[in-house]
mmCIF file of C-alpha atoms in Angstrom:
data_model
loop_
_atom_site.group_PDB
_atom_site.id
_atom_site.type_symbol
_atom_site.label_atom_id
_atom_site.label_comp_id
_atom_site.label_asym_id
_atom_site.label_seq_id
_atom_site.Cartn_x
_atom_site.Cartn_y
_atom_site.Cartn_z
ATOM 1 C CA UNK O 1 10.923 3.888 20.705
ATOM 2 C CA UNK O 2 11.689 0.237 21.189
ATOM 3 C CA UNK O 3 12.643 -2.556 18.838
ATOM 4 C CA UNK O 4 10.350 -5.498 18.246
ATOM 5 C CA UNK O 5 11.210 -8.185 15.727
ATOM 6 C CA UNK O 6 13.941 -5.916 14.325
ATOM 7 C CA UNK O 7 11.368 -3.214 13.513
ATOM 8 C CA UNK O 8 11.462 0.221 15.112
ATOM 9 C CA UNK O 9 8.185 0.652 17.004
ATOM 10 C CA UNK O 10 6.951 4.228 16.765
ATOM 11 C CA UNK O 11 4.565 5.777 19.254
ATOM 12 C CA UNK O 12 0.943 5.939 18.059
ATOM 13 C CA UNK O 13 0.087 9.002 15.998
ATOM 14 C CA UNK O 14 -3.019 10.617 14.530
ATOM 15 C CA UNK O 15 -1.631 9.489 11.159
ATOM 16 C CA UNK O 16 -2.579 5.982 12.262
ATOM 17 C CA UNK O 17 -6.253 6.820 12.790
ATOM 18 C CA UNK O 18 -9.152 6.576 10.376
ATOM 19 C CA UNK O 19 -10.474 9.910 11.653
ATOM 20 C CA UNK O 20 -7.352 11.714 10.441
ATOM 21 C CA UNK O 21 -7.644 10.350 6.907
ATOM 22 C CA UNK O 22 -11.386 10.927 6.721
ATOM 23 C CA UNK O 23 -10.859 14.576 7.644
ATOM 24 C CA UNK O 24 -7.976 14.993 5.194
ATOM 25 C CA UNK O 25 -9.839 13.446 2.276
ATOM 26 C CA UNK O 26 -12.976 15.402 3.089
ATOM 27 C CA UNK O 27 -10.939 18.581 2.493
ATOM 28 C CA UNK O 28 -9.331 17.145 -0.640
ATOM 29 C CA UNK O 29 -12.742 16.164 -2.030
ATOM 30 C CA UNK O 30 -13.877 19.756 -1.651
ATOM 31 C CA UNK O 31 -10.692 21.033 -3.318
ATOM 32 C CA UNK O 32 -11.171 18.662 -6.240
ATOM 33 C CA UNK O 33 -14.779 19.720 -6.742
ATOM 34 C CA UNK O 34 -13.853 23.402 -6.570
ATOM 35 C CA UNK O 35 -10.628 23.556 -8.601
ATOM 36 C CA UNK O 36 -9.800 20.087 -9.947
ATOM 37 C CA UNK O 37 -6.813 19.586 -7.610
ATOM 38 C CA UNK O 38 -6.437 15.826 -6.991
ATOM 39 C CA UNK O 39 -4.596 16.421 -3.718
ATOM 40 C CA UNK O 40 -1.246 15.561 -2.201
ATOM 41 C CA UNK O 41 1.060 12.998 -3.799
ATOM 42 C CA UNK O 42 2.497 11.194 -0.795
ATOM 43 C CA UNK O 43 6.301 10.786 -0.961
ATOM 44 C CA UNK O 44 6.316 12.892 -4.141
ATOM 45 C CA UNK O 45 6.174 12.227 -7.862
ATOM 46 C CA UNK O 46 9.630 10.627 -7.927
ATOM 47 C CA UNK O 47 8.559 7.691 -5.757
ATOM 48 C CA UNK O 48 5.493 7.124 -7.952
ATOM 49 C CA UNK O 49 7.613 7.206 -11.097
ATOM 50 C CA UNK O 50 10.084 4.722 -9.669
ATOM 51 C CA UNK O 51 7.332 2.326 -8.564
ATOM 52 C CA UNK O 52 5.641 2.494 -11.973
ATOM 53 C CA UNK O 53 8.976 1.948 -13.726
ATOM 54 C CA UNK O 54 9.596 -1.102 -11.534
ATOM 55 C CA UNK O 55 6.174 -2.551 -12.409
ATOM 56 C CA UNK O 56 6.797 -1.943 -16.110
ATOM 57 C CA UNK O 57 10.181 -3.641 -15.863
ATOM 58 C CA UNK O 58 8.749 -6.706 -14.146
ATOM 59 C CA UNK O 59 5.415 -7.062 -15.940
ATOM 60 C CA UNK O 60 4.865 -6.385 -19.631
ATOM 61 C CA UNK O 61 1.298 -7.743 -19.668
ATOM 62 C CA UNK O 62 -1.315 -4.966 -19.685
ATOM 63 C CA UNK O 63 -3.889 -7.307 -18.077
ATOM 64 C CA UNK O 64 -1.707 -7.926 -15.004
ATOM 65 C CA UNK O 65 -3.955 -7.742 -11.941
ATOM 66 C CA UNK O 66 -2.718 -4.972 -9.656
ATOM 67 C CA UNK O 67 -4.006 -4.016 -6.193
ATOM 68 C CA UNK O 68 -3.065 -0.770 -4.441
ATOM 69 C CA UNK O 69 -3.623 -1.078 -0.675
ATOM 70 C CA UNK O 70 -4.431 2.244 0.959
ATOM 71 C CA UNK O 71 -4.827 3.892 -2.433
ATOM 72 C CA UNK O 72 -5.913 7.326 -1.184
ATOM 73 C CA UNK O 73 -6.692 9.536 -4.174
ATOM 74 C CA UNK O 74 -5.597 6.781 -6.561
ATOM 75 C CA UNK O 75 -2.700 8.673 -8.106
ATOM 76 C CA UNK O 76 -0.446 5.612 -8.340
ATOM 77 C CA UNK O 77 -3.135 3.675 -10.198
ATOM 78 C CA UNK O 78 -3.761 6.630 -12.511
ATOM 79 C CA UNK O 79 -0.116 6.518 -13.524
ATOM 80 C CA UNK O 80 -0.317 2.782 -14.152
ATOM 81 C CA UNK O 81 -3.448 3.294 -16.259
ATOM 82 C CA UNK O 82 -1.565 5.876 -18.332
ATOM 83 C CA UNK O 83 0.977 3.116 -19.008
ATOM 84 C CA UNK O 84 -1.734 0.857 -20.454
ATOM 85 C CA UNK O 85 -2.437 -1.396 -17.472
ATOM 86 C CA UNK O 86 -6.126 -2.264 -17.572
ATOM 87 C CA UNK O 87 -6.881 -4.450 -14.550
ATOM 88 C CA UNK O 88 -6.422 -2.140 -11.586
ATOM 89 C CA UNK O 89 -8.020 -2.041 -8.144
ATOM 90 C CA UNK O 90 -7.608 0.295 -5.199
ATOM 91 C CA UNK O 91 -8.832 -0.228 -1.647
ATOM 92 C CA UNK O 92 -8.854 2.119 1.327
ATOM 93 C CA UNK O 93 -10.582 2.107 4.682
ATOM 94 C CA UNK O 94 -11.500 5.779 4.255
ATOM 95 C CA UNK O 95 -14.816 6.273 2.409
ATOM 96 C CA UNK O 96 -13.801 9.864 1.646
ATOM 97 C CA UNK O 97 -10.583 8.670 -0.001
ATOM 98 C CA UNK O 98 -12.489 6.235 -2.196
ATOM 99 C CA UNK O 99 -15.052 8.891 -3.117
ATOM 100 C CA UNK O 100 -12.239 11.175 -4.249
ATOM 101 C CA UNK O 101 -10.455 8.400 -6.164
ATOM 102 C CA UNK O 102 -13.671 7.423 -7.964
ATOM 103 C CA UNK O 103 -14.440 11.029 -8.921
ATOM 104 C CA UNK O 104 -10.938 11.548 -10.298
ATOM 105 C CA UNK O 105 -11.047 8.305 -12.295
ATOM 106 C CA UNK O 106 -14.475 9.190 -13.704
ATOM 107 C CA UNK O 107 -13.236 12.670 -14.617
ATOM 108 C CA UNK O 108 -10.410 11.072 -16.616
ATOM 109 C CA UNK O 109 -12.625 8.390 -18.177
ATOM 110 C CA UNK O 110 -10.756 5.647 -16.362
ATOM 111 C CA UNK O 111 -13.588 4.307 -14.200
ATOM 112 C CA UNK O 112 -13.891 1.235 -16.447
ATOM 113 C CA UNK O 113 -10.192 0.434 -15.922
ATOM 114 C CA UNK O 114 -9.755 1.199 -12.218
ATOM 115 C CA UNK O 115 -12.166 -0.091 -9.580
ATOM 116 C CA UNK O 116 -12.178 1.340 -6.058
ATOM 117 C CA UNK O 117 -13.637 -0.168 -2.895
ATOM 118 C CA UNK O 118 -13.979 0.811 0.745
ATOM 119 C CA UNK O 119 -12.205 -2.054 2.489
ATOM 120 C CA UNK O 120 -10.632 -2.213 5.949
ATOM 121 C CA UNK O 121 -8.017 -4.851 5.116
ATOM 122 C CA UNK O 122 -6.905 -5.442 8.705
ATOM 123 C CA UNK O 123 -10.440 -6.287 9.788
ATOM 124 C CA UNK O 124 -11.661 -8.129 6.685
ATOM 125 C CA UNK O 125 -11.595 -11.866 6.156
ATOM 126 C CA UNK O 126 -9.327 -12.367 3.140
ATOM 127 C CA UNK O 127 -9.184 -16.140 3.524
ATOM 128 C CA UNK O 128 -12.605 -16.969 4.955
ATOM 129 C CA UNK O 129 -16.218 -16.638 3.902
ATOM 130 C CA UNK O 130 -16.056 -13.162 2.381
ATOM 131 C CA UNK O 131 -17.872 -12.394 -0.874
ATOM 132 C CA UNK O 132 -15.640 -9.491 -1.904
ATOM 133 C CA UNK O 133 -12.482 -11.585 -1.622
ATOM 134 C CA UNK O 134 -14.286 -14.448 -3.395
ATOM 135 C CA UNK O 135 -14.100 -16.589 -0.287
ATOM 136 C CA UNK O 136 -10.325 -16.459 -0.223
ATOM 137 C CA UNK O 137 -9.705 -17.159 -3.917
ATOM 138 C CA UNK O 138 -9.150 -13.604 -5.216
ATOM 139 C CA UNK O 139 -5.436 -13.146 -5.923
ATOM 140 C CA UNK O 140 -3.348 -10.407 -7.516
ATOM 141 C CA UNK O 141 -0.218 -10.502 -9.641
ATOM 142 C CA UNK O 142 1.168 -7.330 -8.073
ATOM 143 C CA UNK O 143 0.253 -5.664 -4.772
ATOM 144 C CA UNK O 144 1.386 -2.113 -4.072
ATOM 145 C CA UNK O 145 1.764 -0.209 -0.812
ATOM 146 C CA UNK O 146 2.964 3.396 -0.778
ATOM 147 C CA UNK O 147 2.884 4.604 2.817
ATOM 148 C CA UNK O 148 0.053 2.381 4.030
ATOM 149 C CA UNK O 149 2.213 0.178 6.239
ATOM 150 C CA UNK O 150 3.750 3.353 7.676
ATOM 151 C CA UNK O 151 0.294 4.562 8.740
ATOM 152 C CA UNK O 152 -0.704 1.130 10.058
ATOM 153 C CA UNK O 153 2.454 1.025 12.183
ATOM 154 C CA UNK O 154 1.257 4.238 13.867
ATOM 155 C CA UNK O 155 -2.157 2.809 14.810
ATOM 156 C CA UNK O 156 -3.336 3.343 18.399
ATOM 157 C CA UNK O 157 -2.669 0.514 20.836
ATOM 158 C CA UNK O 158 -6.417 0.037 21.319
ATOM 159 C CA UNK O 159 -6.597 -1.202 17.716
ATOM 160 C CA UNK O 160 -4.968 -4.483 18.756
ATOM 161 C CA UNK O 161 -7.104 -7.564 18.138
ATOM 162 C CA UNK O 162 -8.497 -9.907 20.777
ATOM 163 C CA UNK O 163 -5.181 -11.773 20.847
ATOM 164 C CA UNK O 164 -3.224 -8.582 21.455
ATOM 165 C CA UNK O 165 -1.787 -8.355 17.933
ATOM 166 C CA UNK O 166 -1.118 -4.843 16.669
ATOM 167 C CA UNK O 167 -2.319 -4.060 13.108
ATOM 168 C CA UNK O 168 1.321 -3.858 11.919
ATOM 169 C CA UNK O 169 1.716 -7.515 12.959
ATOM 170 C CA UNK O 170 -1.507 -8.583 11.237
ATOM 171 C CA UNK O 171 -0.782 -6.774 7.978
ATOM 172 C CA UNK O 172 1.874 -9.088 6.421
ATOM 173 C CA UNK O 173 -0.354 -12.170 6.490
ATOM 174 C CA UNK O 174 -3.290 -10.192 5.063
ATOM 175 C CA UNK O 175 -1.187 -9.048 2.115
ATOM 176 C CA UNK O 176 0.239 -12.532 1.638
ATOM 177 C CA UNK O 177 -3.255 -14.037 1.440
ATOM 178 C CA UNK O 178 -4.068 -11.806 -1.554
ATOM 179 C CA UNK O 179 -0.881 -12.288 -3.545
ATOM 180 C CA UNK O 180 -0.612 -14.831 -6.329
ATOM 181 C CA UNK O 181 2.023 -17.473 -5.608
ATOM 182 C CA UNK O 182 4.218 -16.042 -8.368
ATOM 183 C CA UNK O 183 3.309 -12.406 -7.728
ATOM 184 C CA UNK O 184 5.170 -9.392 -6.344
ATOM 185 C CA UNK O 185 4.528 -7.174 -3.337
ATOM 186 C CA UNK O 186 6.106 -3.721 -3.807
ATOM 187 C CA UNK O 187 6.278 -1.704 -0.582
ATOM 188 C CA UNK O 188 7.405 1.913 -0.186
ATOM 189 C CA UNK O 189 8.067 3.441 3.236
ATOM 190 C CA UNK O 190 9.480 6.642 4.653
ATOM 191 C CA UNK O 191 9.654 5.330 8.239
ATOM 192 C CA UNK O 192 11.587 2.081 7.821
ATOM 193 C CA UNK O 193 14.799 1.015 6.142
ATOM 194 C CA UNK O 194 15.063 -1.745 3.560
ATOM 195 C CA UNK O 195 16.553 -4.037 6.204
ATOM 196 C CA UNK O 196 13.769 -3.349 8.702
ATOM 197 C CA UNK O 197 11.086 -4.050 6.093
ATOM 198 C CA UNK O 198 12.786 -7.270 5.001
ATOM 199 C CA UNK O 199 12.995 -8.447 8.612
ATOM 200 C CA UNK O 200 9.393 -7.505 9.372
ATOM 201 C CA UNK O 201 7.910 -9.316 6.363
ATOM 202 C CA UNK O 202 10.301 -12.258 6.533
ATOM 203 C CA UNK O 203 7.762 -14.796 7.806
ATOM 204 C CA UNK O 204 5.498 -14.480 4.762
ATOM 205 C CA UNK O 205 7.778 -13.096 2.058
ATOM 206 C CA UNK O 206 11.277 -13.320 0.686
ATOM 207 C CA UNK O 207 13.300 -10.389 -0.589
ATOM 208 C CA UNK O 208 13.352 -10.043 -4.362
ATOM 209 C CA UNK O 209 14.599 -6.558 -5.219
ATOM 210 C CA UNK O 210 14.737 -2.949 -4.071
ATOM 211 C CA UNK O 211 14.622 0.474 -5.669
ATOM 212 C CA UNK O 212 17.625 2.738 -5.326
ATOM 213 C CA UNK O 213 17.173 6.307 -4.100
ATOM 214 C CA UNK O 214 19.674 9.110 -3.485
ATOM 215 C CA UNK O 215 21.499 8.625 -0.194
ATOM 216 C CA UNK O 216 22.815 11.044 2.417
ATOM 217 C CA UNK O 217 25.299 10.722 5.255
ATOM 218 C CA UNK O 218 24.617 12.093 8.738
ATOM 219 C CA UNK O 219 26.801 11.416 11.749
ATOM 220 C CA UNK O 220 28.819 8.949 9.736
ATOM 221 C CA UNK O 221 25.719 6.861 8.931
ATOM 222 C CA UNK O 222 24.466 6.539 5.355
ATOM 223 C CA UNK O 223 20.723 6.575 4.769
ATOM 224 C CA UNK O 224 17.921 7.553 2.419
ATOM 225 C CA UNK O 225 14.600 9.297 2.869
ATOM 226 C CA UNK O 226 12.490 6.596 1.184
ATOM 227 C CA UNK O 227 12.778 2.810 1.005
ATOM 228 C CA UNK O 228 11.107 0.567 -1.556
ATOM 229 C CA UNK O 229 11.399 -3.214 -1.346
ATOM 230 C CA UNK O 230 9.954 -5.852 -3.680
ATOM 231 C CA UNK O 231 8.969 -9.188 -2.166
ATOM 232 C CA UNK O 232 7.807 -12.540 -3.460
ATOM 233 C CA UNK O 233 5.742 -15.051 -1.509
ATOM 234 C CA UNK O 234 7.688 -17.690 0.331
ATOM 235 C CA UNK O 235 7.056 -21.097 -1.144
ATOM 236 C CA UNK O 236 5.056 -23.336 1.127
ATOM 237 C CA UNK O 237 6.792 -26.521 2.201
ATOM 238 C CA UNK O 238 4.519 -29.487 1.567
#
Protein backbone atom coordinates (compact mmCIF):
# COMPACT_ATOMS: atom_id res chain seq x y z
CA UNK A 1 0.00 0.00 0.00
CA UNK A 2 1.12 3.54 -0.60
CA UNK A 3 -0.19 6.91 0.51
CA UNK A 4 -1.59 9.38 -1.98
CA UNK A 5 -3.09 12.66 -0.84
CA UNK A 6 -3.14 11.34 2.74
CA UNK A 7 -5.36 8.41 1.70
CA UNK A 8 -4.23 4.81 2.00
CA UNK A 9 -4.28 3.33 -1.51
CA UNK A 10 -5.41 -0.28 -1.44
CA UNK A 11 -4.59 -2.77 -4.16
CA UNK A 12 -7.44 -3.40 -6.62
CA UNK A 13 -9.92 -6.06 -5.54
CA UNK A 14 -12.87 -7.92 -7.03
CA UNK A 15 -14.99 -5.84 -4.62
CA UNK A 16 -14.20 -2.91 -6.91
CA UNK A 17 -15.66 -4.57 -10.01
CA UNK A 18 -19.16 -4.40 -11.41
CA UNK A 19 -19.01 -8.12 -12.18
CA UNK A 20 -18.66 -8.97 -8.49
CA UNK A 21 -21.73 -6.97 -7.49
CA UNK A 22 -23.81 -8.23 -10.40
CA UNK A 23 -23.07 -11.81 -9.36
CA UNK A 24 -23.78 -11.11 -5.69
CA UNK A 25 -27.09 -9.38 -6.35
CA UNK A 26 -28.12 -12.05 -8.82
CA UNK A 27 -27.90 -14.56 -5.94
CA UNK A 28 -29.67 -12.19 -3.54
CA UNK A 29 -32.49 -11.64 -6.05
CA UNK A 30 -33.04 -15.39 -6.18
CA UNK A 31 -33.00 -15.62 -2.37
CA UNK A 32 -35.55 -12.82 -2.09
CA UNK A 33 -37.88 -14.45 -4.61
CA UNK A 34 -37.59 -17.82 -2.88
CA UNK A 35 -37.74 -16.89 0.82
CA UNK A 36 -38.18 -13.12 1.17
CA UNK A 37 -34.63 -12.54 2.47
CA UNK A 38 -33.58 -9.00 1.45
CA UNK A 39 -29.90 -9.90 1.66
CA UNK A 40 -26.84 -8.72 3.55
CA UNK A 41 -26.84 -5.47 5.51
CA UNK A 42 -23.38 -4.10 4.83
CA UNK A 43 -21.58 -2.91 8.00
CA UNK A 44 -24.50 -4.24 10.07
CA UNK A 45 -27.72 -2.84 11.47
CA UNK A 46 -25.91 -0.60 13.97
CA UNK A 47 -24.32 1.53 11.25
CA UNK A 48 -27.69 1.92 9.51
CA UNK A 49 -29.35 2.94 12.77
CA UNK A 50 -26.67 5.51 13.50
CA UNK A 51 -26.88 7.01 10.00
CA UNK A 52 -30.68 7.23 10.19
CA UNK A 53 -30.48 8.80 13.66
CA UNK A 54 -28.01 11.37 12.32
CA UNK A 55 -30.35 12.26 9.43
CA UNK A 56 -33.28 12.59 11.83
CA UNK A 57 -31.23 14.84 14.10
CA UNK A 58 -30.20 17.12 11.24
CA UNK A 59 -33.38 17.17 9.16
CA UNK A 60 -36.90 17.20 10.58
CA UNK A 61 -38.59 17.79 7.21
CA UNK A 62 -40.15 14.62 5.80
CA UNK A 63 -39.85 15.99 2.23
CA UNK A 64 -36.06 16.37 2.49
CA UNK A 65 -34.56 15.09 -0.77
CA UNK A 66 -32.21 12.20 0.00
CA UNK A 67 -29.95 10.29 -2.41
CA UNK A 68 -28.25 7.00 -1.52
CA UNK A 69 -25.26 6.38 -3.81
CA UNK A 70 -24.55 2.70 -4.31
CA UNK A 71 -27.81 1.76 -2.63
CA UNK A 72 -27.58 -2.00 -3.16
CA UNK A 73 -30.73 -3.64 -1.82
CA UNK A 74 -32.01 -0.27 -0.57
CA UNK A 75 -32.05 -1.17 3.11
CA UNK A 76 -30.86 2.26 4.26
CA UNK A 77 -33.64 3.97 2.31
CA UNK A 78 -36.20 1.51 3.67
CA UNK A 79 -35.25 2.56 7.18
CA UNK A 80 -35.56 6.23 6.26
CA UNK A 81 -38.99 5.56 4.73
CA UNK A 82 -40.06 3.91 7.99
CA UNK A 83 -39.13 7.20 9.68
CA UNK A 84 -41.53 9.13 7.42
CA UNK A 85 -39.12 10.50 4.83
CA UNK A 86 -40.97 10.62 1.53
CA UNK A 87 -38.55 11.91 -1.11
CA UNK A 88 -35.97 9.16 -1.44
CA UNK A 89 -33.81 8.01 -4.35
CA UNK A 90 -31.27 5.23 -4.70
CA UNK A 91 -28.77 4.73 -7.51
CA UNK A 92 -26.43 1.85 -8.25
CA UNK A 93 -24.40 0.80 -11.25
CA UNK A 94 -25.54 -2.80 -10.80
CA UNK A 95 -28.83 -3.55 -12.61
CA UNK A 96 -29.30 -6.62 -10.40
CA UNK A 97 -29.01 -4.48 -7.26
CA UNK A 98 -31.64 -2.07 -8.54
CA UNK A 99 -33.94 -4.92 -9.53
CA UNK A 100 -33.71 -6.30 -6.00
CA UNK A 101 -34.23 -2.88 -4.39
CA UNK A 102 -37.30 -2.21 -6.55
CA UNK A 103 -38.83 -5.61 -5.75
CA UNK A 104 -38.31 -5.11 -2.02
CA UNK A 105 -39.80 -1.60 -2.10
CA UNK A 106 -42.81 -2.84 -4.09
CA UNK A 107 -43.28 -5.72 -1.65
CA UNK A 108 -43.45 -3.20 1.20
CA UNK A 109 -45.67 -0.75 -0.70
CA UNK A 110 -42.93 1.86 -0.72
CA UNK A 111 -42.36 2.12 -4.48
CA UNK A 112 -44.18 5.47 -4.56
CA UNK A 113 -41.81 6.87 -1.91
CA UNK A 114 -38.47 5.43 -3.03
CA UNK A 115 -37.29 5.62 -6.64
CA UNK A 116 -34.38 3.50 -7.87
CA UNK A 117 -32.26 3.98 -10.97
CA UNK A 118 -29.37 2.20 -12.66
CA UNK A 119 -26.73 4.92 -12.77
CA UNK A 120 -22.95 4.65 -13.08
CA UNK A 121 -22.14 7.88 -11.23
CA UNK A 122 -18.43 7.90 -12.11
CA UNK A 123 -19.19 7.77 -15.82
CA UNK A 124 -22.32 9.94 -15.94
CA UNK A 125 -22.41 13.64 -16.69
CA UNK A 126 -23.84 15.22 -13.53
CA UNK A 127 -23.11 18.77 -14.64
CA UNK A 128 -23.51 18.58 -18.41
CA UNK A 129 -26.25 17.76 -20.88
CA UNK A 130 -27.78 14.79 -19.07
CA UNK A 131 -31.56 14.39 -18.89
CA UNK A 132 -31.59 12.28 -15.72
CA UNK A 133 -29.59 14.85 -13.77
CA UNK A 134 -31.77 17.61 -15.28
CA UNK A 135 -28.81 19.03 -17.15
CA UNK A 136 -26.88 19.65 -13.96
CA UNK A 137 -29.69 21.23 -11.94
CA UNK A 138 -30.84 18.22 -9.88
CA UNK A 139 -29.64 18.68 -6.29
CA UNK A 140 -30.21 16.82 -3.04
CA UNK A 141 -30.47 17.99 0.55
CA UNK A 142 -28.70 14.90 1.88
CA UNK A 143 -26.46 12.42 0.06
CA UNK A 144 -25.60 9.10 1.69
CA UNK A 145 -22.76 6.66 1.04
CA UNK A 146 -22.45 3.45 3.04
CA UNK A 147 -19.50 1.51 1.66
CA UNK A 148 -19.67 2.81 -1.91
CA UNK A 149 -16.50 4.88 -1.72
CA UNK A 150 -14.77 1.85 -0.20
CA UNK A 151 -15.68 -0.23 -3.26
CA UNK A 152 -14.74 2.57 -5.67
CA UNK A 153 -11.33 2.85 -4.02
CA UNK A 154 -10.75 -0.82 -4.90
CA UNK A 155 -11.52 -0.34 -8.61
CA UNK A 156 -9.06 -1.85 -11.11
CA UNK A 157 -6.38 0.47 -12.46
CA UNK A 158 -7.80 0.07 -15.97
CA UNK A 159 -10.88 1.99 -14.81
CA UNK A 160 -8.89 5.23 -14.83
CA UNK A 161 -10.22 7.88 -17.21
CA UNK A 162 -8.44 9.28 -20.25
CA UNK A 163 -6.56 11.71 -18.01
CA UNK A 164 -5.33 8.92 -15.75
CA UNK A 165 -7.67 9.75 -12.86
CA UNK A 166 -8.73 6.79 -10.73
CA UNK A 167 -12.47 6.56 -9.89
CA UNK A 168 -11.69 7.35 -6.21
CA UNK A 169 -10.28 10.71 -7.38
CA UNK A 170 -13.28 11.45 -9.60
CA UNK A 171 -15.89 10.56 -6.99
CA UNK A 172 -15.70 13.63 -4.68
CA UNK A 173 -16.48 16.12 -7.45
CA UNK A 174 -19.35 13.94 -8.72
CA UNK A 175 -20.94 13.90 -5.27
CA UNK A 176 -20.34 17.62 -4.82
CA UNK A 177 -22.12 18.40 -8.09
CA UNK A 178 -25.30 16.74 -6.78
CA UNK A 179 -25.39 18.26 -3.31
CA UNK A 180 -27.43 21.34 -2.51
CA UNK A 181 -25.26 24.24 -1.36
CA UNK A 182 -26.67 23.90 2.16
CA UNK A 183 -26.89 20.11 2.11
CA UNK A 184 -25.03 17.31 3.89
CA UNK A 185 -22.95 14.42 2.58
CA UNK A 186 -22.87 11.53 5.09
CA UNK A 187 -20.18 8.95 4.32
CA UNK A 188 -19.59 5.63 6.10
CA UNK A 189 -16.44 3.58 5.51
CA UNK A 190 -14.80 0.50 6.94
CA UNK A 191 -11.50 1.02 5.07
CA UNK A 192 -10.62 4.61 5.98
CA UNK A 193 -10.36 6.63 9.16
CA UNK A 194 -12.22 9.87 9.80
CA UNK A 195 -9.00 11.80 9.20
CA UNK A 196 -8.29 10.05 5.90
CA UNK A 197 -11.82 10.74 4.64
CA UNK A 198 -11.63 14.39 5.68
CA UNK A 199 -8.31 14.79 3.86
CA UNK A 200 -9.54 13.00 0.74
CA UNK A 201 -12.72 15.08 0.37
CA UNK A 202 -11.12 18.33 1.48
CA UNK A 203 -11.07 19.98 -1.95
CA UNK A 204 -14.85 19.87 -2.37
CA UNK A 205 -16.16 19.58 1.18
CA UNK A 206 -15.58 20.79 4.70
CA UNK A 207 -15.92 18.66 7.81
CA UNK A 208 -19.18 19.15 9.69
CA UNK A 209 -19.60 16.25 12.11
CA UNK A 210 -18.85 12.58 12.70
CA UNK A 211 -20.59 9.63 14.30
CA UNK A 212 -18.99 7.99 17.30
CA UNK A 213 -18.47 4.23 17.36
CA UNK A 214 -16.93 1.92 19.96
CA UNK A 215 -13.14 2.05 19.85
CA UNK A 216 -10.45 -0.56 20.44
CA UNK A 217 -6.73 -0.36 21.13
CA UNK A 218 -4.19 -2.55 19.34
CA UNK A 219 -0.44 -2.10 19.60
CA UNK A 220 -0.96 1.09 21.54
CA UNK A 221 -3.02 2.64 18.72
CA UNK A 222 -6.70 3.45 19.22
CA UNK A 223 -9.07 2.79 16.34
CA UNK A 224 -12.58 1.80 15.33
CA UNK A 225 -14.01 -0.63 12.82
CA UNK A 226 -16.28 1.88 11.06
CA UNK A 227 -15.96 5.60 10.33
CA UNK A 228 -18.81 7.95 9.47
CA UNK A 229 -18.15 11.58 8.56
CA UNK A 230 -20.65 14.31 7.68
CA UNK A 231 -19.55 16.98 5.22
CA UNK A 232 -20.95 20.23 3.90
CA UNK A 233 -20.08 21.80 0.56
CA UNK A 234 -17.30 24.32 0.62
CA UNK A 235 -18.59 27.77 -0.19
CA UNK A 236 -17.43 29.02 -3.54
CA UNK A 237 -15.36 32.19 -3.46
CA UNK A 238 -16.78 34.71 -5.92
